CSV table of C-alpha atoms in Angstrom, one decimal:
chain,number,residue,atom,x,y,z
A,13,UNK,CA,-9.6,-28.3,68.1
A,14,UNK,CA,-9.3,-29.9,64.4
A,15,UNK,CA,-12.9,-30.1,63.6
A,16,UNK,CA,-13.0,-31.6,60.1
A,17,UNK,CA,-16.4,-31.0,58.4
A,18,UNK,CA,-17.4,-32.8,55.3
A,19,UNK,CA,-20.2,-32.9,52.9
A,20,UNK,CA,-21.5,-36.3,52.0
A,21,UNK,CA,-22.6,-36.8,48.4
A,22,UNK,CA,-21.9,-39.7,46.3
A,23,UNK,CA,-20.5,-39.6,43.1
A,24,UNK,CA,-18.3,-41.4,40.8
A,25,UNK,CA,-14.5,-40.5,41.0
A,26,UNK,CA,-15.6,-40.0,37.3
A,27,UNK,CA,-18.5,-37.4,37.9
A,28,UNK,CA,-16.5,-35.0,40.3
A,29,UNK,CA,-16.3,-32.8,37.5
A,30,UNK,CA,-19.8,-32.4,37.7
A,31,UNK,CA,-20.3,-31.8,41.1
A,32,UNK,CA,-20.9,-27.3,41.6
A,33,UNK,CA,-19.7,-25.9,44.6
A,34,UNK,CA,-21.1,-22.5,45.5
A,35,UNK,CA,-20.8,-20.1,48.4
A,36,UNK,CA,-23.6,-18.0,50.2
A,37,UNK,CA,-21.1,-15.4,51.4
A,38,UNK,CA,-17.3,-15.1,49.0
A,39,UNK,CA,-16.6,-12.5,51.6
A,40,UNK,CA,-16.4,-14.6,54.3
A,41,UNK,CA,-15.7,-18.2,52.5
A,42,UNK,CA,-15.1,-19.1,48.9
A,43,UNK,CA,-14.9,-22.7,47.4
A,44,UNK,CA,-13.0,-23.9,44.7
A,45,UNK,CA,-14.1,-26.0,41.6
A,46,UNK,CA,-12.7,-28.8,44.1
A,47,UNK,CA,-14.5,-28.2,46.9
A,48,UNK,CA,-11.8,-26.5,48.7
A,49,UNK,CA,-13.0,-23.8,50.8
A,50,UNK,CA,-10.8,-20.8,52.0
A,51,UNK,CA,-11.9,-18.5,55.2
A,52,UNK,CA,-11.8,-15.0,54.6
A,53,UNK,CA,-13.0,-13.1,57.2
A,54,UNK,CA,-15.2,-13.9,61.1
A,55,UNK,CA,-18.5,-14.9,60.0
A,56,UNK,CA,-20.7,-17.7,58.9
A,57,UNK,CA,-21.4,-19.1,55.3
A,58,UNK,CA,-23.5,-22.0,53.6
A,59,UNK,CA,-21.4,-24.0,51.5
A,60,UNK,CA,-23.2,-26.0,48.4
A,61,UNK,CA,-22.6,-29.0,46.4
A,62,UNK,CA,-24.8,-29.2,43.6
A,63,UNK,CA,-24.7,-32.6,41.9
A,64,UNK,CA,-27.1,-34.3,39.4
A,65,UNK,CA,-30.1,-31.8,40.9
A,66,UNK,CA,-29.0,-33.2,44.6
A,67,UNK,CA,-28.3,-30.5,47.0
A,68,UNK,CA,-25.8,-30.7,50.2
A,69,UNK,CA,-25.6,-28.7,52.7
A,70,UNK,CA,-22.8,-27.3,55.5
A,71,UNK,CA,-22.9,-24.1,57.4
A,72,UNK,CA,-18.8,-22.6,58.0
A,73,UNK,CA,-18.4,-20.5,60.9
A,74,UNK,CA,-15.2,-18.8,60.7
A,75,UNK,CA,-14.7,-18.0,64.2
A,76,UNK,CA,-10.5,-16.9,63.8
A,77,UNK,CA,-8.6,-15.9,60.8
A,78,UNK,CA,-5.2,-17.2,61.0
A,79,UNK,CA,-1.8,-15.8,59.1
């Protein structure tokens, strides 16, 4: 299926510079300045968006790594 997760925190167009994205696990997942996040391997990882002392949330499970 084409799951499409998201993270929902709201900020300017403006502020998006400002907005930290972090991974719990580069090995499995890593995330851009963007918020872009690549799979890298089978496993799960927390992606975090860090705004303005706001904290989001979403948990990745990589369940197939495609080529």
């Amino acid at each position: 299926s084409d799951d499409v997760n998201s993270i929902g925190l709201f900020v300017s167009e403006s502020d998006l510079k400002g907005v930290k994205w972090t991974t719990s696990d580069s090995k499995i997942a890593t995330v851009n300045s963007k918020g872009l996040v690549t799979g890298k391997k089978l496993g799960k990882a927390k992606i975090t968006a860090t705004y303005n002392n706001q904290k989001k949330n979403m948990i990745l499970k990589l369940l197939e790594v495609m080529a």
